[in-house]
Amino acid sequence: MKKEKKLEKVTPKNLPGFKELLPSKQIVFENIVNSMKHVYEKYGFFPLDTPILEHSEILLAKAGGETEKQIYRFTKGKTDMTMRFDLTVPVAKYVAMNYNSLAFPFKRYQIGKVYRGERAQRGRYREFYQADIDVIGNGSLNYVYDAEITSIIYEIFKGLGLFDFTIRINNRKILSGFFSILSLSDKCDDIMRIIDKISKIGLEKTKNELAILGLSISQIESILEFVCFDGTIEEKLNSTNAYLNMDKEFDIGINELKQVLYYIDAFGVPCKNYTVDFSIARGLDYYTGTIYETTVNTYPEIGSVCSGGRYDNLAECYCDRKLPGVGISIGITRLFDVLESMENSIFEKDFPVDVLIIPMNVELFRKAIDISRLIQAGGINTQVYFETVKLGKGLKYANKLKAPFVVIIGEDELLQDKIRLKRLSDGYQTTVNSNEAIKIINNNP
Amino acid sequence: MKKEKKLEKVTPKNLPGFKELLPSKQIVFENIVNSMKHVYEKYGFFPLDTPILEHSEILLAKAGGETEKQIYRFTKGKTDMTMRFDLTVPVAKYVAMNYNSLAFPFKRYQIGKVYRGERAQRGRYREFYQADIDVIGNGSLNYVYDAEITSIIYEIFKGLGLFDFTIRINNRKILSGFFSILSLSDKCDDIMRIIDKISKIGLEKTKNELAILGLSISQIESILEFVCFDGTIEEKLNSTNAYLNMDKEFDIGINELKQVLYYIDAFGVPCKNYTVDFSIARGLDYYTGTIYETTVNTYPEIGSVCSGGRYDNLAECYCDRKLPGVGISIGITRLFDVLESMENSIFEKDFPVDVLIIPMNVELFRKAIDISRLIQAGGINTQVYFETVKLGKGLKYANKLKAPFVVIIGEDELLQDKIRLKRLSDGYQTTVNSNEAIKIINNNP
């Protein structure tokens, strides 16, 4: 065909901070997403999908200065638009918009891309996946849902082949109540922001920052003693007894936390996978009750890979109704990097086909199609290698695909109505009919 | 907790042309996507995911004026960025970038959102899902893959509960060769653009437009006689015999088409679901061989819901390698509207949980959690209704969720270690243990 013009080549490249995976890694990524979906659905969560672009006034209704600097915002015609930077603001909008059509408690999950124009650096992405779940109540929401969320976090991580992780639980009311007891209510937000960094900056720097904020030495010591108390969950709870009946919010927070812990036990989350941690504060977020962080114990340096908490009023920017919610967000793109560097078992299923079918010449293509359809009917993913080349090249292609098996379609075997099945891991070969082949392929560990 | 400022409400709304589904519809949408993925994976296609934002020079390397007007393009800092408007350009970039790491033929599927700033109107979206598959060869690609694509289209539609559809197949070389025989090579693109609209604008208007282009009456008649020839596939092929051996490209096109048809038969695609149609031209696309369109016969007015074809050189904008490809694209968002208006059977599974568990009071919450875990272990999606309200409210919630069953946890039944299982469709009730409940729920049609 004639060409309209000679094309100039453009060097193919991606925007910095925008991750793209090679095929075998992409398969693992899909497996991770499917494994998460499976858990969310088991607990009866609805899937949700919201636009990536929204009116800027919607997305930025609650955002502060930090968010505004990092967003992708532009106008087209007269419309001021922003790419979503999380999945919490969109669900708040969605619930306010569709209030009359939803059943409450509304349980939804959403797995999708979000955009933040941060300085691109290792482990920081500008486009990345978040997997969020939230339970949203109408007027009120029992604290047993906060325990259920913990159970879901546990199942998610277990499903990904992670076992050595800790879900850290706290309650914001305990912290703000405690600061009130120390007559520091006016500095509450700043203190939360500082203690939130303890594990990153260490005790000495934390002390310095609290001193700069104007806290007395005894206030600083009380705070650090409280938030850094080490021990079992029971011991930690006991350590709070000294402050009971001094501040209403503090007492409510302790009660909420105790309720959550009571039900976490009922959900069967093993003790070794959760704890109470009074030092987590989620400083920049808007939580008003339970807060969660989850750390992979062999990778403490990467911080929390699953965080969340409870809002008294999720959709307060969009409507007057009281819609309390509790939820978590998992940064899957970063979690993927962690799992990859751990050589996690989920990286073992990274091939698209179970068997590559290689016809030995073009006359055997139709026969290869027949065999392929028979094997597919056994629930097996197949590819036929429709190339007129030597067997060696077909085997090389199978190796590149990481296909566990090849089926070779040759004239000799066909005369006996058989095919040659070869396992690539150990070179084992056998001449069988297609039903026998299906059995062998399906029984391969 | 104290609030920093009183929030002003923002009325929640979406951008025009950006679709968002209610929960029970979203479940169906997910089912559609999963059904498609299942077919793609059966044929050994790799999943692929590429960024939604790309450098503008990458996405617009080949684009013409029409595309440029419709895109979402903006700058951030010094970077000129565009939101992808299809999934073909990104895969071309990907293959050029990762050539050395890929196994060829490279079979990939991608399901994702694309963006076009068209005038929003019924059935036209600015954000919508495309589901693409492509097979990309290194240097050459056997035409049997074009037949395989037809088989995949067939299985996709069948999987969605659609049976009355027709895959229309043509070959661009036949059309351009035929125009060359009529000494109309210089007007080839314009003629394709006009005949591509025949089914929309009718014969008379087509004649007029061709006349305006400067074609003689006899040329117009030859073209219309050729492209509108009605009959079986065999009769249509026979009608081309008169033009054989007059133009090399025409002959090649006929041969390619015959090969594709030969293998479509081997793949077992029923005759009633495919045909040859010399009037499809894909006027605005860059195909160089096979072209496909798929029409739902009960909805001819919506046009093609699955189109595609073969490129000689997919990545010519980005590299010098010859990488022929064949693929299709399904506009799922629009297809969803069609399936919905047909009351397609896929819309029947639109609930997130199989069973809602209702504990009769707060003391029974822990027991409800235990029962829920037992039933989940039977592969059943459950929700527990953690509200301290009357049974009627729980049943109303179950109805809103469209849950087929409820399990009622009451003191009386628990004394016998049993639960009350109720089917909501007919009110059938029974008092059973949890294993018996699992059996009944799993056996429900």
Short mmCIF file of C-alpha atoms in Angstrom, two decimals, chain A residues 378-380 405 437-445:
data_model
loop_
_atom_site.label_atom_id
_atom_site.label_comp_id
_atom_site.label_asym_id
_atom_site.label_seq_id
_atom_site.Cartn_x
_atom_site.Cartn_y
_atom_site.Cartn_z
CA GLY A 378 -9.80 -29.33 29.49
CA GLY A 379 -9.45 -25.90 31.10
CA ILE A 380 -5.89 -25.42 29.86
CA PHE A 405 4.76 -28.03 28.46
CA ALA A 437 -2.16 -35.06 27.81
CA ILE A 438 -4.84 -33.01 29.60
CA LYS A 439 -4.51 -35.23 32.67
CA ILE A 440 -0.72 -34.91 32.79
CA ILE A 441 -0.80 -31.12 32.30
CA ASN A 442 -3.51 -30.60 34.92
CA ASN A 443 -1.69 -32.78 37.44
CA ASN A 444 1.63 -30.98 37.08
CA PRO A 445 2.48 -29.39 40.45
#
